[in-house]
Amino acid sequence: MARVALLDDYQDVALQMADWESLPADTEVHVFRDHLDDDDALVARLHDFDMVMAMRERTPFTRNRLERLPNLKLLITAGMRNAAIDLQAASDCGVMVCGTEGLPYPTAELTWALILGIMRQIPREDHATRNGHWQVSLGLGLQGKTLGMLGLGRLGSQVATVGNAFNMKVIAWSQNLTAERAQAYGATLVSQDELLAQSDILTIHLVLGDRSRGLIGAGELAKMKPTAYLVNTSRGPIVDEAALLHALEQGTIAGAALDVFDIEPLPLDHPFRRLENVVVSPHIGYVTEETYRVFYGDTVENIQAYLAGKPIRVLNPSS
């Protein structure tokens, strides 16, 4: 008998997103909607499961946690990359890690929802209208503004394409970006300092790693226009959170629209929840029905393949 745990199903939709009944009849599938941070509580919950599906990076699987889960044999992550799973530790513990496919466009779409939301003050106007007020802010248009792309990969290139459709000036920089790639997406390659100084909207589209962690700090924020907005739908730690809070409180930049944070879920007393010049969303860049159907559908396939002795989408490092 296989026991499967589906973690962090915040919306209570996991069982609707895939054909779980196609698994062998003796397979038990358990859904957990709540999120556990405490190591002991998580280990106690998962101790008797031999298969676990982690929804993106919501629940980390560190070496300490993996070593305390002796029954775990298969760990599935939504997506083909998960910085919260120690792949080497998983291999050392005899745990196979498999990924799923995903969709390339939902995060790019959310980026534009956040940009439009903060530029046109949509959350503020929505709240005011529901409370009996009418037109309480003055929005900003996009045409003619400079859109700064910090990263022009698979997601960034989609965002840049929409920026061109809005008749924005699109500029871009990353460590390995070439002028040819920038030009292919209607952008102009600039230096990092030029990107910071010229952008009216600076949007981040980088993978979190050693080179990108803390890439935007106090010094970088100080180089931005006081009228500029920062948008982050990539990963929270790319931006120094304390420096960003200070910049927002002091008016170093005009505002920020954020989908990702250092600690998730965002603590209830976090200043981002109260600052009026910040629009926040709860890391929902990938949270669409279409994406979930891919994540959970591939999870079923991964379990079937593993039980058949022919695992697919294996992420463990090669020995």
Short mmCIF file of C-alpha atoms in Angstrom, two decimals:
data_model
loop_
_atom_site.label_atom_id
_atom_site.label_comp_id
_atom_site.label_asym_id
_atom_site.label_seq_id
_atom_site.Cartn_x
_atom_site.Cartn_y
_atom_site.Cartn_z
CA MET A 1 0.00 0.00 0.00
CA ALA A 2 1.24 3.49 -0.88
CA ARG A 3 0.43 6.47 1.34
CA VAL A 4 0.59 9.85 -0.41
CA ALA A 5 0.58 13.26 1.30
CA LEU A 6 -0.36 16.38 -0.67
CA LEU A 7 0.97 19.41 1.18
CA ASP A 8 -0.15 23.03 1.44
CA ASP A 9 -3.37 22.73 -0.55
CA TYR A 10 -4.45 26.22 0.51
CA GLN A 11 -7.44 26.34 -1.85
CA ASP A 12 -8.66 22.78 -1.09
CA VAL A 13 -8.67 21.87 -4.78
CA ALA A 14 -6.00 19.17 -5.14
CA LEU A 15 -8.41 16.26 -5.39
CA GLN A 16 -10.34 18.04 -8.15
CA MET A 17 -7.31 18.72 -10.33
CA ALA A 18 -6.30 15.17 -11.31
CA ASP A 19 -7.59 11.61 -11.67
CA TRP A 20 -6.39 10.22 -8.35
CA GLU A 21 -8.65 7.19 -8.79
CA SER A 22 -6.36 6.02 -11.59
CA LEU A 23 -3.78 5.11 -8.94
CA PRO A 24 -3.76 1.54 -7.60
CA ALA A 25 -6.75 0.75 -5.42
CA ASP A 26 -4.65 0.39 -2.27
CA THR A 27 -3.18 3.91 -2.59
CA GLU A 28 -4.19 6.32 0.17
CA VAL A 29 -4.12 10.03 -0.72
CA HIS A 30 -4.22 12.53 2.16
CA VAL A 31 -4.59 16.27 1.65
CA PHE A 32 -3.23 18.85 4.10
CA ARG A 33 -4.53 22.39 3.67
CA ASP A 34 -2.61 24.02 6.51
CA HIS A 35 1.07 24.95 6.42
CA LEU A 36 3.51 23.71 9.06
CA ASP A 37 6.78 25.54 9.75
CA ASP A 38 7.85 23.61 12.83
CA ASP A 39 10.25 20.77 12.05
CA ASP A 40 8.91 18.43 14.74
CA ALA A 41 5.29 18.97 13.73
CA LEU A 42 6.04 18.40 10.06
CA VAL A 43 8.08 15.25 10.72
CA ALA A 44 5.33 13.86 12.95
CA ARG A 45 2.74 14.52 10.26
CA LEU A 46 4.73 12.91 7.45
CA HIS A 47 6.46 10.11 9.34
CA ASP A 48 4.23 7.32 8.01
CA PHE A 49 4.03 8.52 4.40
CA ASP A 50 6.21 7.02 1.69
CA MET A 51 5.23 9.60 -0.95
CA VAL A 52 4.89 13.36 -0.56
CA MET A 53 3.94 16.06 -3.05
CA ALA A 54 5.34 19.52 -2.22
CA MET A 55 3.58 22.52 -3.75
CA ARG A 56 6.48 24.59 -5.08
CA GLU A 57 8.66 25.94 -2.24
CA ARG A 58 5.95 26.30 0.38
CA THR A 59 7.44 23.53 2.56
CA PRO A 60 11.24 23.14 2.53
CA PHE A 61 12.81 19.69 2.69
CA THR A 62 16.15 20.21 4.35
CA ARG A 63 18.68 17.52 5.21
CA ASN A 64 17.50 17.56 8.82
CA ARG A 65 13.90 16.95 7.81
CA LEU A 66 14.73 14.30 5.24
CA GLU A 67 16.91 12.37 7.69
CA ARG A 68 13.96 12.23 10.09
CA LEU A 69 11.58 10.75 7.50
CA PRO A 70 12.83 7.15 7.16
CA ASN A 71 9.69 5.94 5.38
CA LEU A 72 9.80 8.57 2.64
CA LYS A 73 10.71 7.08 -0.74
CA LEU A 74 9.30 9.53 -3.32
CA LEU A 75 9.20 13.32 -3.04
CA ILE A 76 7.44 15.15 -5.87
CA THR A 77 7.79 18.88 -6.37
CA ALA A 78 5.47 21.01 -8.45
CA GLY A 79 7.75 22.30 -11.19
CA MET A 80 11.15 21.11 -12.35
CA ARG A 81 13.17 23.32 -10.01
CA ASN A 82 12.80 23.71 -6.25
CA ALA A 83 15.43 25.55 -4.23
CA ALA A 84 13.73 24.46 -1.00
CA ILE A 85 14.60 20.78 -1.51
CA ASP A 86 18.11 19.56 -0.68
CA LEU A 87 18.54 17.20 -3.61
CA GLN A 88 21.86 15.81 -2.42
CA ALA A 89 20.42 15.08 1.02
CA ALA A 90 17.44 13.39 -0.61
CA SER A 91 19.78 11.13 -2.58
CA ASP A 92 21.80 10.38 0.53
CA CYS A 93 18.59 9.39 2.32
CA GLY A 94 17.40 7.17 -0.53
CA VAL A 95 14.58 9.53 -1.50
CA MET A 96 13.80 9.91 -5.19
CA VAL A 97 12.80 13.44 -6.16
CA CYS A 98 10.66 13.99 -9.26
CA GLY A 99 9.27 17.17 -10.75
CA THR A 100 6.33 18.18 -12.88
CA GLU A 101 5.92 20.35 -15.91
CA GLY A 102 4.42 23.82 -15.58
CA LEU A 103 3.04 26.64 -17.67
CA PRO A 104 5.14 29.59 -18.86
CA TYR A 105 2.60 32.39 -18.85
CA PRO A 106 0.66 32.76 -15.54
CA THR A 107 3.45 34.59 -13.67
CA ALA A 108 3.95 36.99 -16.57
CA GLU A 109 0.22 37.71 -16.53
CA LEU A 110 0.26 38.37 -12.78
CA THR A 111 3.22 40.72 -13.23
CA TRP A 112 1.04 42.91 -15.41
CA ALA A 113 -1.87 42.65 -12.98
CA LEU A 114 0.43 44.02 -10.27
CA ILE A 115 1.88 46.73 -12.50
CA LEU A 116 -1.56 47.95 -13.52
CA GLY A 117 -2.83 47.54 -9.97
CA ILE A 118 -0.24 49.84 -8.45
CA MET A 119 -0.02 52.33 -11.30
CA ARG A 120 -3.81 52.83 -11.43
CA GLN A 121 -4.26 52.39 -7.66
CA ILE A 122 -6.83 49.64 -8.20
CA PRO A 123 -6.66 48.01 -4.72
CA ARG A 124 -7.00 51.41 -3.05
CA GLU A 125 -9.92 52.44 -5.26
CA ASP A 126 -11.65 49.09 -4.77
CA HIS A 127 -11.36 49.38 -0.99
CA ALA A 128 -12.56 53.01 -1.03
CA THR A 129 -15.54 52.30 -3.29
CA ARG A 130 -16.67 49.41 -1.10
CA ASN A 131 -16.54 51.79 1.88
CA GLY A 132 -18.71 54.50 0.35
CA HIS A 133 -16.07 56.72 -1.29
CA TRP A 134 -15.59 57.66 -4.94
CA GLN A 135 -12.30 58.41 -6.78
CA VAL A 136 -9.73 58.88 -4.04
CA SER A 137 -6.48 58.63 -6.00
CA LEU A 138 -4.80 59.77 -9.20
CA GLY A 139 -3.38 56.99 -11.34
CA LEU A 140 -0.48 56.91 -13.77
CA GLY A 141 -0.48 55.73 -17.37
CA LEU A 142 2.04 53.39 -18.96
CA GLN A 143 2.50 54.78 -22.46
CA GLY A 144 5.88 56.46 -22.81
CA LYS A 145 7.12 55.23 -19.44
CA THR A 146 10.34 53.21 -19.18
CA LEU A 147 9.94 49.55 -18.26
CA GLY A 148 13.12 48.12 -16.78
CA MET A 149 13.60 44.38 -17.09
CA LEU A 150 15.92 42.81 -14.53
CA GLY A 151 16.17 39.54 -16.42
CA LEU A 152 14.90 38.71 -19.89
CA GLY A 153 14.49 34.96 -19.80
CA ARG A 154 11.38 32.89 -20.42
CA LEU A 155 9.16 34.99 -18.16
CA GLY A 156 10.86 38.33 -18.58
CA SER A 157 10.60 38.18 -22.34
CA GLN A 158 6.82 37.75 -22.09
CA VAL A 159 6.56 40.77 -19.81
CA ALA A 160 8.71 42.83 -22.18
CA THR A 161 6.48 41.92 -25.13
CA VAL A 162 3.44 43.30 -23.32
CA GLY A 163 5.39 46.42 -22.37
CA ASN A 164 5.99 47.09 -26.04
CA ALA A 165 2.27 46.65 -26.69
CA PHE A 166 1.65 49.44 -24.18
CA ASN A 167 4.11 51.64 -26.15
CA MET A 168 6.59 51.70 -23.30
CA LYS A 169 10.32 52.09 -23.67
CA VAL A 170 11.75 48.72 -22.65
CA ILE A 171 15.30 48.43 -21.31
CA ALA A 172 16.94 45.35 -19.83
CA TRP A 173 19.96 44.07 -17.94
CA SER A 174 21.20 40.84 -16.38
CA GLN A 175 24.66 39.35 -15.97
CA ASN A 176 24.52 37.28 -19.15
CA LEU A 177 22.07 39.24 -21.29
CA THR A 178 23.23 40.03 -24.83
CA ALA A 179 22.22 42.94 -27.01
CA GLU A 180 20.91 40.49 -29.60
CA ARG A 181 18.50 38.80 -27.17
CA ALA A 182 17.33 42.15 -25.82
CA GLN A 183 16.65 43.39 -29.33
CA ALA A 184 14.70 40.23 -30.17
CA TYR A 185 12.13 41.24 -27.53
CA GLY A 186 12.02 44.91 -28.32
CA ALA A 187 14.34 45.91 -25.48
CA THR A 188 17.59 47.85 -25.29
CA LEU A 189 20.49 46.39 -23.33
CA VAL A 190 21.79 48.82 -20.71
CA SER A 191 24.13 48.63 -17.73
CA GLN A 192 22.83 47.79 -14.28
CA ASP A 193 23.22 51.40 -13.13
CA GLU A 194 21.40 52.67 -16.22
CA LEU A 195 18.59 50.19 -15.60
CA LEU A 196 18.15 51.45 -12.05
CA ALA A 197 18.39 55.13 -12.93
CA GLN A 198 16.12 55.12 -15.97
CA SER A 199 13.29 52.73 -15.02
CA ASP A 200 9.87 54.07 -14.13
CA ILE A 201 8.90 50.47 -13.38
CA LEU A 202 11.61 47.96 -12.50
CA THR A 203 10.38 44.37 -12.70
CA ILE A 204 12.44 41.40 -11.54
CA HIS A 205 12.62 38.14 -13.49
CA LEU A 206 15.63 36.22 -12.23
CA VAL A 207 16.17 32.78 -10.73
CA LEU A 208 17.21 32.96 -7.07
CA GLY A 209 20.83 31.89 -6.68
CA ASP A 210 24.14 32.99 -5.23
CA ARG A 211 24.53 35.76 -7.82
CA SER A 212 21.01 37.11 -7.49
CA ARG A 213 20.43 36.87 -3.74
CA GLY A 214 20.38 40.41 -2.34
CA LEU A 215 21.06 41.85 -5.79
CA ILE A 216 18.78 44.80 -5.06
CA GLY A 217 19.86 46.43 -1.82
CA ALA A 218 19.97 49.88 -0.29
CA GLY A 219 22.58 51.11 -2.75
CA GLU A 220 20.62 49.94 -5.76
CA LEU A 221 17.32 51.35 -4.47
CA ALA A 222 19.02 54.71 -3.90
CA LYS A 223 19.90 54.85 -7.61
CA MET A 224 16.25 54.56 -8.64
CA LYS A 225 13.97 57.52 -9.34
CA PRO A 226 11.87 58.67 -6.38
CA THR A 227 8.89 58.25 -8.73
CA ALA A 228 9.81 54.65 -9.66
CA TYR A 229 8.03 51.43 -8.74
CA LEU A 230 9.59 48.04 -8.01
CA VAL A 231 7.77 44.85 -9.01
CA ASN A 232 8.87 41.40 -7.85
CA THR A 233 7.17 38.17 -8.93
CA SER A 234 10.38 36.10 -8.87
CA ARG A 235 11.70 35.40 -5.36
CA GLY A 236 11.70 37.60 -2.27
CA PRO A 237 15.38 37.28 -1.30
CA ILE A 238 16.54 38.80 -4.60
CA VAL A 239 15.66 42.09 -2.89
CA ASP A 240 17.04 43.05 0.52
CA GLU A 241 13.71 43.22 2.35
CA ALA A 242 14.88 45.54 5.12
CA ALA A 243 16.36 47.93 2.58
CA LEU A 244 13.15 47.88 0.54
CA LEU A 245 11.03 48.61 3.60
CA HIS A 246 13.24 51.55 4.46
CA ALA A 247 13.10 52.86 0.89
CA LEU A 248 9.30 52.63 0.84
CA GLU A 249 8.90 54.29 4.22
CA GLN A 250 11.33 57.09 3.39
CA GLY A 251 10.06 57.75 -0.13
CA THR A 252 13.28 56.68 -1.82
CA ILE A 253 11.01 55.02 -4.40
CA ALA A 254 7.31 55.62 -4.98
CA GLY A 255 6.07 52.11 -4.29
CA ALA A 256 6.30 48.38 -4.84
CA ALA A 257 4.10 45.55 -6.06
CA LEU A 258 5.13 42.22 -4.56
CA ASP A 259 4.06 38.61 -4.95
CA VAL A 260 7.05 37.03 -3.17
CA PHE A 261 8.61 37.50 0.25
CA ASP A 262 11.45 36.34 2.48
CA ILE A 263 9.04 34.45 4.73
CA GLU A 264 5.88 32.89 3.33
CA PRO A 265 3.10 33.01 4.32
CA LEU A 266 3.77 36.68 5.07
CA PRO A 267 3.67 37.21 8.87
CA LEU A 268 0.50 38.90 10.08
CA ASP A 269 2.40 41.81 11.59
CA HIS A 270 4.62 42.42 8.56
CA PRO A 271 4.87 46.10 7.50
CA PHE A 272 4.11 45.18 3.88
CA ARG A 273 0.55 44.50 5.04
CA ARG A 274 0.06 48.12 6.15
CA LEU A 275 2.12 50.32 3.80
CA GLU A 276 -0.18 52.25 1.47
CA ASN A 277 2.41 52.42 -1.30
CA VAL A 278 2.66 48.63 -1.56
CA VAL A 279 0.40 46.21 -3.43
CA VAL A 280 0.80 42.63 -2.23
CA SER A 281 -0.43 39.28 -3.46
CA PRO A 282 0.23 35.94 -1.68
CA HIS A 283 2.70 34.29 -4.11
CA ILE A 284 0.04 33.47 -6.69
CA GLY A 285 2.11 33.90 -9.85
CA TYR A 286 1.62 30.22 -10.68
CA VAL A 287 -1.71 29.75 -8.91
CA THR A 288 -4.18 29.15 -11.73
CA GLU A 289 -6.47 26.23 -12.45
CA GLU A 290 -4.55 25.50 -15.63
CA THR A 291 -1.24 25.29 -13.79
CA TYR A 292 -2.65 23.17 -10.98
CA ARG A 293 -4.05 20.67 -13.46
CA VAL A 294 -0.54 20.25 -14.87
CA PHE A 295 1.08 20.01 -11.41
CA TYR A 296 -1.33 17.47 -9.98
CA GLY A 297 -1.83 15.56 -13.23
CA ASP A 298 1.91 15.07 -13.56
CA THR A 299 2.07 14.06 -9.89
CA VAL A 300 -0.32 11.19 -10.61
CA GLU A 301 1.85 10.19 -13.58
CA ASN A 302 4.97 10.34 -11.41
CA ILE A 303 3.44 8.06 -8.81
CA GLN A 304 2.27 5.59 -11.43
CA ALA A 305 5.71 5.55 -13.07
CA TYR A 306 7.49 5.11 -9.73
CA LEU A 307 5.25 2.22 -8.70
CA ALA A 308 5.87 0.60 -12.09
CA GLY A 309 9.64 0.84 -11.53
CA LYS A 310 10.09 3.33 -14.37
CA PRO A 311 10.37 6.75 -12.68
CA ILE A 312 10.09 9.89 -14.81
CA ARG A 313 11.16 13.53 -14.40
CA VAL A 314 13.83 12.54 -11.85
CA LEU A 315 15.69 15.51 -10.32
CA ASN A 316 18.24 13.76 -8.11
CA PRO A 317 21.83 14.66 -9.01
CA SER A 318 23.70 12.08 -11.06
CA SER A 319 26.11 10.01 -9.02
#
